[in-house]
Short mmCIF file of C-alpha atoms in Angstrom, two decimals:
data_model
loop_
_atom_site.label_atom_id
_atom_site.label_comp_id
_atom_site.label_asym_id
_atom_site.label_seq_id
_atom_site.Cartn_x
_atom_site.Cartn_y
_atom_site.Cartn_z
CA MET H 1 -9.97 -9.67 30.49
CA PRO H 2 -8.20 -12.77 29.08
CA SER H 3 -4.80 -13.56 30.65
CA PRO H 4 -1.62 -13.32 28.38
CA ILE H 5 -1.30 -17.01 28.44
CA ALA H 6 -4.80 -17.45 27.12
CA GLU H 7 -4.10 -14.95 24.34
CA ARG H 8 -1.03 -16.97 23.28
CA LEU H 9 -3.02 -20.26 23.35
CA LYS H 10 -5.85 -18.77 21.35
CA PRO H 11 -4.55 -19.98 18.03
CA LEU H 12 -4.54 -23.48 19.42
CA THR H 13 -7.91 -23.29 21.28
CA HIS H 14 -9.68 -21.40 18.48
CA PRO H 15 -7.70 -22.15 15.32
CA ARG H 16 -10.44 -21.37 12.74
CA ARG H 17 -11.32 -18.03 14.41
CA SER H 18 -7.66 -17.08 14.77
CA TRP H 19 -6.96 -17.92 11.14
CA ALA H 20 -9.99 -15.97 9.81
CA ALA H 21 -8.87 -13.01 11.85
CA LEU H 22 -5.45 -12.71 10.18
CA PRO H 23 -4.85 -10.38 7.26
CA ASN H 24 -4.30 -11.95 3.90
CA PRO H 25 -0.56 -11.12 3.67
CA THR H 26 0.00 -12.71 7.05
CA LYS H 27 -1.93 -15.78 5.98
CA PHE H 28 0.13 -16.14 2.83
CA THR H 29 3.43 -15.61 4.74
CA LEU H 30 2.52 -18.21 7.27
CA TYR H 31 1.41 -20.68 4.54
CA THR H 32 4.72 -20.18 2.84
CA ARG H 33 6.78 -20.69 6.04
CA VAL H 34 4.89 -23.79 7.08
CA SER H 35 5.38 -25.15 3.51
CA LEU H 36 9.18 -24.74 3.77
CA GLN H 37 9.18 -26.34 7.20
CA VAL H 38 7.12 -29.29 5.97
CA LEU H 39 9.54 -29.76 2.98
CA THR H 40 12.42 -29.74 5.49
CA ILE H 41 10.84 -32.78 7.20
CA PHE H 42 10.02 -34.42 3.85
CA PHE H 43 13.69 -34.43 2.84
CA LEU H 44 14.27 -37.10 5.65
CA LEU H 45 13.12 -39.58 2.97
CA PHE H 46 16.67 -39.29 1.45
CA PRO H 47 18.76 -40.46 4.40
CA SER H 48 16.06 -43.05 5.41
CA THR H 49 17.22 -45.14 2.39
CA ASP H 50 20.48 -46.00 4.13
CA THR H 51 19.50 -48.43 6.83
CA SER H 52 23.11 -48.59 8.17
CA LEU H 53 22.83 -45.09 9.40
CA PHE H 54 20.17 -45.78 12.05
CA PRO H 55 19.45 -48.46 14.61
CA HIS H 56 17.65 -51.47 13.15
CA PHE H 57 14.52 -51.07 15.40
CA LEU H 58 13.55 -48.03 13.23
CA TYR H 59 13.00 -50.36 10.28
CA SER H 60 12.12 -53.75 11.68
CA GLU H 61 10.03 -55.28 14.49
CA ALA H 62 13.05 -56.16 16.52
CA ASN H 63 12.96 -56.02 20.35
CA LEU H 64 14.07 -52.52 21.48
CA THR H 65 15.76 -53.88 24.55
CA GLU H 66 17.66 -56.57 22.47
CA GLU H 67 18.69 -53.85 20.05
CA ILE H 68 20.01 -51.57 22.79
CA ILE H 69 21.85 -54.58 24.40
CA ALA H 70 23.36 -55.43 20.94
CA GLY H 71 24.65 -51.95 20.84
CA ILE H 72 24.12 -48.87 18.79
CA SER H 73 27.16 -47.69 16.80
CA ALA H 74 28.68 -44.29 17.30
CA LYS H 75 28.02 -43.54 13.62
CA GLN H 76 24.38 -44.22 14.09
CA ILE H 77 24.21 -41.99 17.20
CA LEU H 78 26.13 -39.14 15.45
CA SER H 79 23.86 -39.44 12.37
CA LEU H 80 20.72 -39.15 14.57
CA LEU H 81 22.03 -36.26 16.48
CA LEU H 82 23.16 -34.31 13.44
CA LEU H 83 19.94 -34.90 11.68
CA SER H 84 17.89 -33.82 14.72
CA ALA H 85 19.97 -30.73 15.23
CA VAL H 86 19.69 -29.71 11.54
CA ILE H 87 15.87 -30.20 11.53
CA VAL H 88 15.39 -28.28 14.78
CA SER H 89 17.78 -25.37 13.97
CA THR H 90 16.31 -24.96 10.43
CA ASN H 91 12.80 -24.85 11.57
CA VAL H 92 13.64 -22.37 14.29
CA PHE H 93 15.42 -20.24 11.70
CA LEU H 94 12.48 -20.34 9.36
CA ALA H 95 10.28 -19.32 12.19
CA ARG H 96 12.38 -16.26 13.03
CA VAL H 97 13.56 -14.92 9.71
CA PRO H 98 11.82 -11.51 9.16
CA GLU H 99 10.89 -12.35 5.46
CA LEU H 100 8.65 -15.16 6.74
CA ASN H 101 7.66 -13.73 10.15
CA PRO H 102 7.38 -9.98 10.25
CA ASN H 103 6.28 -10.09 13.89
CA SER H 104 9.47 -11.87 15.07
CA THR H 105 11.58 -9.67 17.36
CA LYS H 106 14.15 -12.32 18.14
CA ASP H 107 17.67 -12.36 16.54
CA HIS H 108 17.61 -14.86 13.59
CA HIS H 109 21.39 -14.46 12.65
CA LYS H 110 22.66 -16.65 15.39
CA VAL H 111 20.14 -19.42 14.63
CA PHE H 112 21.13 -19.07 10.91
CA ARG H 113 24.78 -19.45 11.62
CA VAL H 114 24.25 -22.54 13.89
CA GLY H 115 21.94 -24.17 11.46
CA PHE H 116 24.22 -23.40 8.46
CA ILE H 117 27.29 -24.85 10.16
CA LEU H 118 25.38 -27.86 11.33
CA THR H 119 24.10 -28.60 7.86
CA LEU H 120 27.57 -28.23 6.39
CA LEU H 121 28.79 -30.74 9.03
CA LEU H 122 26.07 -33.10 8.09
CA LEU H 123 27.13 -32.80 4.46
CA LEU H 124 30.68 -33.55 5.29
CA TRP H 125 29.67 -36.33 7.57
CA GLY H 126 27.51 -37.88 4.75
CA MET H 127 30.42 -37.62 2.27
CA SER H 128 32.82 -39.26 4.71
CA ILE H 129 30.43 -42.13 5.07
CA ALA H 130 29.62 -42.54 1.37
CA LEU H 131 33.00 -41.97 -0.35
CA PRO H 132 34.76 -45.04 1.03
CA ASP H 133 32.06 -47.43 -0.30
CA LEU H 134 29.84 -45.69 -2.95
CA HIS H 135 28.70 -49.14 -4.23
CA ASN H 136 26.87 -49.98 -0.98
CA LYS H 137 26.38 -46.56 0.66
CA PRO H 138 23.58 -44.34 -0.69
CA LEU H 139 24.03 -40.65 -0.82
CA GLY H 140 21.02 -39.98 1.34
CA LEU H 141 22.76 -37.69 3.90
CA VAL H 142 24.49 -35.88 1.13
CA ILE H 143 21.27 -35.19 -0.71
CA PHE H 144 19.44 -34.29 2.45
CA SER H 145 22.00 -31.70 3.59
CA THR H 146 22.26 -30.38 0.05
CA SER H 147 18.58 -29.96 -0.06
CA ILE H 148 18.38 -28.08 3.28
CA LEU H 149 21.22 -25.75 2.20
CA ALA H 150 19.58 -24.97 -1.15
CA LEU H 151 16.01 -24.59 0.23
CA ASP H 152 16.57 -22.93 3.57
CA TYR H 153 19.96 -21.14 3.77
CA LEU H 154 21.46 -20.31 0.36
CA PRO H 155 18.52 -17.98 -0.73
CA PHE H 156 19.30 -15.73 2.30
CA ILE H 157 23.01 -15.10 1.78
CA ARG H 158 25.24 -13.32 -0.70
CA HIS H 159 26.70 -15.04 -3.83
CA THR H 160 23.76 -17.41 -3.79
CA TRP H 161 24.03 -18.73 -7.30
CA LYS H 162 27.88 -19.16 -7.12
CA ILE H 163 27.54 -21.28 -4.01
CA THR H 164 24.63 -23.18 -5.54
CA ALA H 165 26.62 -24.03 -8.69
CA LEU H 166 29.48 -25.30 -6.50
CA LEU H 167 27.10 -27.45 -4.56
CA SER H 168 25.71 -28.79 -7.78
CA LEU H 169 29.12 -29.67 -9.10
CA ILE H 170 30.11 -31.51 -5.78
CA LEU H 171 26.81 -33.46 -5.91
CA ALA H 172 27.31 -34.32 -9.59
CA GLY H 173 30.96 -35.44 -8.99
CA LEU H 174 29.60 -37.76 -6.19
CA PHE H 175 27.05 -39.30 -8.48
CA LEU H 176 29.68 -39.85 -11.29
CA LEU H 177 31.82 -41.72 -8.73
CA SER H 178 28.69 -43.81 -7.76
CA PHE H 179 27.94 -44.55 -11.40
CA GLN H 180 31.37 -46.08 -11.75
CA SER H 181 30.94 -48.07 -8.46
CA ASN H 182 27.38 -49.13 -9.30
CA PRO H 183 26.96 -50.39 -12.82
CA THR H 184 23.26 -50.87 -12.31
CA ILE H 185 22.77 -47.03 -12.19
CA GLY H 186 25.35 -46.22 -14.82
CA GLU H 187 24.60 -49.00 -17.33
CA SER H 188 22.64 -46.72 -19.66
CA ASP H 189 23.78 -43.34 -21.09
CA PHE H 190 20.31 -42.13 -21.03
CA ARG H 191 19.97 -42.94 -17.33
CA ARG H 192 23.38 -41.50 -16.55
CA GLY H 193 22.58 -38.29 -18.41
CA PHE H 194 19.12 -38.10 -16.76
CA PHE H 195 20.52 -38.44 -13.28
CA LEU H 196 23.39 -36.01 -13.93
CA GLY H 197 21.06 -33.47 -15.44
CA PHE H 198 18.60 -33.75 -12.48
CA ILE H 199 21.53 -33.40 -9.98
CA LEU H 200 22.88 -30.36 -11.69
CA VAL H 201 19.44 -28.63 -11.66
CA TYR H 202 18.14 -29.91 -8.35
CA PRO H 203 19.84 -27.36 -5.98
CA ALA H 204 19.32 -24.39 -8.27
CA ALA H 205 15.61 -25.44 -8.43
CA LEU H 206 15.25 -25.40 -4.66
CA VAL H 207 16.93 -22.04 -4.34
CA ALA H 208 14.58 -20.70 -7.08
CA LEU H 209 11.64 -22.16 -5.33
CA THR H 210 12.47 -20.32 -2.10
CA ARG H 211 13.38 -17.10 -3.88
CA LEU H 212 10.13 -17.24 -5.76
CA SER H 213 8.24 -17.89 -2.52
CA LEU H 214 9.88 -14.93 -0.80
CA TRP H 215 9.25 -12.80 -3.91
CA SER H 216 5.52 -13.71 -3.84
CA VAL H 217 5.35 -12.89 -0.12
CA ASN H 218 6.88 -9.53 -0.85
CA ILE H 219 4.49 -8.81 -3.69
CA ILE H 220 1.55 -9.70 -1.44
CA LYS H 221 2.83 -7.39 1.28
CA GLN H 222 3.49 -4.52 -1.31
CA ALA H 223 -0.01 -5.05 -2.71
CA GLU H 224 -1.60 -4.82 0.71
CA ARG H 225 0.56 -1.64 1.56
CA SER H 226 -0.54 -0.13 -1.68
CA ALA H 227 -4.14 -0.92 -0.86
CA GLU H 228 -3.79 0.57 2.61
CA LEU H 229 -2.06 3.67 1.13
CA GLN H 230 -4.86 4.02 -1.42
CA ARG H 231 -7.41 3.79 1.36
CA SER H 232 -5.51 6.47 3.36
CA LEU H 233 -5.32 8.69 0.31
CA THR H 234 -8.93 8.16 -0.43
CA LEU H 235 -9.80 9.13 3.20
CA THR H 236 -7.49 12.23 3.03
CA GLU H 237 -8.95 13.26 -0.36
CA GLU H 238 -12.48 12.98 1.02
CA ARG H 239 -11.50 15.09 4.05
CA LEU H 240 -10.00 17.72 1.84
CA ARG H 241 -12.95 17.73 -0.38
CA PHE H 242 -15.27 18.04 2.60
CA ALA H 243 -13.17 20.92 4.04
CA GLN H 244 -13.14 22.66 0.69
CA GLU H 245 -16.84 22.18 0.19
CA MET H 246 -17.51 23.62 3.82
CA HIS H 247 -15.30 26.49 2.82
CA ASP H 248 -17.11 27.11 -0.42
CA THR H 249 -20.54 26.65 1.10
CA LEU H 250 -20.16 28.59 4.31
CA GLY H 251 -17.66 31.21 3.30
CA GLN H 252 -20.07 33.29 1.24
CA ASN H 253 -22.80 33.09 3.75
CA LEU H 254 -20.43 33.93 6.72
CA ALA H 255 -19.17 36.95 4.83
CA ALA H 256 -22.68 38.03 4.25
CA ILE H 257 -23.65 37.43 7.89
CA ASN H 258 -20.68 39.57 9.01
CA MET H 259 -21.63 42.44 6.70
CA LYS H 260 -25.32 42.23 7.84
CA THR H 261 -24.28 42.18 11.48
CA GLU H 262 -22.15 45.36 11.02
CA LEU H 263 -25.05 47.00 9.18
CA ALA H 264 -27.58 46.02 11.90
CA SER H 265 -25.23 47.38 14.54
CA ALA H 266 -24.96 50.68 12.72
CA LEU H 267 -28.78 50.93 12.31
CA ALA H 268 -29.33 50.11 15.94
CA GLN H 269 -27.09 52.96 17.05
CA HIS H 270 -29.29 55.49 15.02
CA ASN H 271 -32.57 53.84 15.75
CA ASP H 272 -33.14 53.29 12.07
CA SER H 273 -36.45 51.74 11.05
CA ARG H 274 -34.66 49.45 8.66
CA LEU H 275 -33.10 47.53 11.56
CA HIS H 276 -35.98 45.03 11.81
CA GLY H 277 -35.77 44.18 8.11
CA GLU H 278 -31.98 43.62 8.26
CA LEU H 279 -32.29 41.41 11.34
CA THR H 280 -34.94 39.38 9.54
CA GLU H 281 -32.57 38.89 6.61
CA LEU H 282 -29.74 38.07 9.01
CA GLN H 283 -31.96 35.40 10.61
CA SER H 284 -32.97 34.01 7.26
CA LEU H 285 -29.35 33.85 6.17
CA THR H 286 -28.25 32.15 9.33
CA ARG H 287 -30.88 29.52 8.91
CA ALA H 288 -29.76 29.10 5.26
CA THR H 289 -26.25 28.66 6.39
CA ILE H 290 -27.19 26.03 9.04
CA THR H 291 -29.26 24.21 6.30
CA ASP H 292 -26.33 24.23 3.78
CA MET H 293 -23.92 22.95 6.44
CA ARG H 294 -26.23 20.06 7.22
CA GLU H 295 -26.57 19.21 3.58
CA VAL H 296 -22.80 19.17 3.18
CA ILE H 297 -22.37 16.93 6.20
CA LYS H 298 -25.01 14.57 4.87
CA GLY H 299 -23.45 14.55 1.46
CA TYR H 300 -26.58 15.74 -0.37
CA ARG H 301 -25.31 19.16 -1.35
CA ASN H 302 -26.34 20.16 -4.92
CA ILE H 303 -25.21 23.37 -6.34
CA ASN H 304 -27.07 25.09 -9.15
CA LEU H 305 -25.70 27.93 -11.45
CA ASN H 306 -28.90 29.84 -11.67
CA THR H 307 -29.46 29.66 -7.98
CA GLU H 308 -25.90 30.92 -7.32
CA ILE H 309 -26.32 33.81 -9.77
CA GLU H 310 -29.49 34.89 -7.99
CA GLY H 311 -27.75 34.54 -4.58
CA ALA H 312 -24.81 36.53 -5.84
CA THR H 313 -27.07 39.28 -7.15
CA SER H 314 -28.98 39.49 -3.88
CA LEU H 315 -25.86 39.56 -1.70
CA LEU H 316 -23.86 42.04 -3.77
CA GLN H 317 -26.77 44.38 -4.17
CA SER H 318 -27.53 44.27 -0.51
CA ALA H 319 -23.81 45.23 0.04
CA GLY H 320 -24.35 48.26 -2.21
CA ILE H 321 -22.56 46.75 -5.21
CA ARG H 322 -24.06 47.08 -8.72
CA PHE H 323 -24.07 43.61 -10.19
CA ASN H 324 -24.62 43.12 -13.94
CA VAL H 325 -25.20 39.88 -15.59
CA THR H 326 -24.42 39.41 -19.44
CA GLY H 327 -25.63 36.11 -21.01
CA SER H 328 -27.53 33.33 -19.44
CA ALA H 329 -26.67 30.17 -17.50
CA GLU H 330 -28.17 27.99 -20.27
CA THR H 331 -25.34 29.05 -22.63
CA ILE H 332 -22.79 27.24 -20.31
CA PRO H 333 -22.25 23.57 -21.37
CA HIS H 334 -23.94 21.08 -19.07
CA ARG H 335 -20.62 19.51 -17.97
CA TYR H 336 -19.39 22.93 -16.68
CA GLN H 337 -22.54 24.00 -14.95
CA GLU H 338 -21.58 22.85 -11.46
CA LEU H 339 -17.97 24.11 -11.83
CA SER H 340 -19.27 27.44 -12.96
CA ALA H 341 -21.62 27.65 -10.07
CA TRP H 342 -18.70 27.09 -7.64
CA LEU H 343 -16.78 29.88 -9.45
CA VAL H 344 -19.67 32.30 -9.01
CA ARG H 345 -19.88 31.47 -5.34
CA GLU H 346 -16.21 31.72 -4.65
CA ALA H 347 -15.80 35.04 -6.69
CA THR H 348 -18.80 36.52 -4.74
CA THR H 349 -17.17 35.62 -1.45
CA ASN H 350 -13.79 37.21 -2.53
CA ILE H 351 -15.54 40.33 -3.67
CA LEU H 352 -17.32 40.72 -0.33
CA LYS H 353 -14.21 39.87 1.74
CA HIS H 354 -11.27 41.34 -0.24
CA SER H 355 -12.45 44.25 -2.29
CA ALA H 356 -14.23 47.64 -1.99
CA ALA H 357 -16.16 47.07 -5.12
CA ILE H 358 -18.75 49.34 -6.44
CA THR H 359 -19.59 47.43 -9.67
CA ALA H 360 -19.24 43.84 -10.69
CA THR H 361 -20.06 42.21 -13.98
CA LEU H 362 -20.73 38.48 -14.69
CA ASN H 363 -20.24 37.32 -18.43
CA LEU H 364 -21.44 33.88 -19.49
CA ASP H 365 -20.95 32.23 -22.87
CA SER H 366 -20.36 28.85 -24.27
CA ALA H 367 -16.54 29.17 -24.09
CA SER H 368 -16.05 30.81 -20.71
CA ILE H 369 -17.42 32.41 -17.59
CA SER H 370 -15.91 35.51 -16.01
CA ILE H 371 -16.47 37.95 -13.21
CA LEU H 372 -15.07 41.44 -13.33
CA ASN H 373 -15.08 43.84 -10.36
CA ASP H 374 -13.44 47.04 -9.37
CA GLY H 375 -12.19 48.12 -6.00
CA ALA H 376 -9.65 45.20 -5.95
CA PRO H 377 -6.58 45.62 -3.58
CA THR H 378 -3.50 47.00 -5.24
CA ALA H 379 -1.06 44.52 -6.80
CA THR H 380 1.46 45.22 -4.04
CA LYS H 381 -0.81 43.44 -1.58
CA PRO H 382 -0.74 39.75 -2.01
CA LEU H 383 -4.19 38.06 -2.18
CA ARG H 384 -4.83 34.97 -0.16
CA LEU H 385 -7.23 33.15 -2.46
CA GLY H 386 -7.07 29.58 -1.13
CA GLY H 387 -10.53 28.75 -2.48
CA LEU H 388 -9.49 29.80 -6.06
CA LYS H 389 -6.43 27.60 -5.83
CA ALA H 390 -8.59 24.55 -5.01
CA LEU H 391 -10.95 25.57 -7.74
CA GLU H 392 -8.20 25.86 -10.23
CA GLN H 393 -6.92 22.33 -9.35
CA ARG H 394 -10.41 20.84 -9.57
CA ALA H 395 -11.02 22.54 -12.93
CA TYR H 396 -7.89 21.31 -14.47
CA ALA H 397 -7.99 17.70 -13.05
CA GLN H 398 -11.66 17.00 -13.56
CA HIS H 399 -12.70 19.08 -16.54
CA ASN H 400 -9.54 20.16 -18.42
CA ALA H 401 -10.61 23.73 -17.88
CA ARG H 402 -8.31 26.73 -17.22
CA LEU H 403 -8.67 29.33 -14.58
CA SER H 404 -7.07 32.75 -15.04
CA ILE H 405 -6.64 36.03 -13.25
CA LYS H 406 -6.12 39.47 -14.72
CA ARG H 407 -5.40 42.49 -12.62
CA LYS H 408 -5.26 46.03 -14.01
CA GLY H 409 -5.34 48.95 -11.53
CA GLY H 410 -8.27 48.29 -9.28
CA ASP H 411 -9.99 45.91 -11.72
CA PHE H 412 -9.89 42.20 -10.94
CA CYS H 413 -11.09 39.70 -13.59
CA LEU H 414 -11.52 35.96 -12.87
CA THR H 415 -12.18 33.87 -15.91
CA LEU H 416 -12.85 30.09 -16.26
CA HIS H 417 -11.95 28.92 -19.79
CA PHE H 418 -13.53 25.66 -20.80
CA ASP H 419 -11.84 22.91 -22.92
CA SER H 420 -8.34 24.08 -23.61
CA PRO H 421 -7.68 24.54 -27.40
CA SER H 422 -4.60 22.42 -27.30
CA GLY H 423 -6.49 19.63 -25.50
CA GLU H 424 -3.91 19.36 -22.79
CA GLN H 425 -1.86 22.12 -21.13
CA ASN H 426 1.80 22.16 -20.37
CA PRO H 427 2.08 22.38 -16.53
CA GLU H 428 4.36 25.39 -16.86
CA GLU H 429 1.69 27.15 -18.89
CA ARG H 430 -1.10 26.64 -16.35
CA PRO H 431 -2.08 29.76 -14.50
CA ARG H 432 -0.84 30.05 -10.95
CA ILE H 433 -3.39 31.22 -8.42
CA PRO H 434 -1.69 32.80 -5.33
#
């Protein structure tokens, strides 16, 4: 078993394998975070244009020892310290913010406050350096701190656009002052207008870039959650379908097995010669049930209307119920054949389980299929017809068919109407199966 240290170092020791194992939303989030962190480093190009801010050995081949002996000014030391602190705190904040690192458990608010304050201090420090001598002092620190604020901090606070507009005005004001101090930049109205337009739009563009990146990350995450939910719903739907098919397939046979068992027990008590025949039928029925169950599990279950009518006739007649069939299965439209077969199976099961029927009649035509039986429980007794409820939902959702129930005295009529005349039913008008 690998040690915790080895697990943490795995992205470094096996980068390609670790990257391939990441889910797509995590990859996109990581890519976005690294891009923002790289941009933060890239913005160092702005202050690097002012050589007075840093020791000369960063720009020339001067001897480091001689440079240190010559002395490094306090301004240069403070500039380096502030820049380093801003870079470090900003990158730590980007690594902890939940929008860019959902696995982060560390508090990012403190790092945000520290980084935000340091960046503001750097902005003020840059302004204090540039304002006294705009002719010779580039606005590198000002642009750098403005860029960091707009890219990495303002998108995560309230009143983002108001603060961004204020930042743009401050930056534009500094550039207007620099135009007056530096005639080379401000000698052309076109150049002046171009620079002003760019400066006014620049902070807002950076804020929009980060907001767009965060929005894209959120969209990717939502898409992944939707896909995961869809997979979960598909799995649940398949489980419900399987459970319903098991109910529809085994319910009828189990009811018949129960009836045959009771009959065989009664025959055995009276040493009736019919016992052997009933036990043989019971054995055949049990084998058929096992075969049906295996077919359902394997997903190869096919149901046929003619077969179901023959099975219902055999089962009901063996239970002492007279079963009449009017019409033929061929009159049922092809697209409703399977649904009608399930109706016959479910109705037969309910007759055996819930009624004391003497007679049952099956009517088939091109517009509907119905089963009428007597001996139904009185209306005061609620029927628990879960199978019919599922059949009703399947009929309406998949075939735009309508299932209805009529009860009158001891008669119970179950009818499946094919295509609704109106084409689509009002949900309030749909039959309600208890």
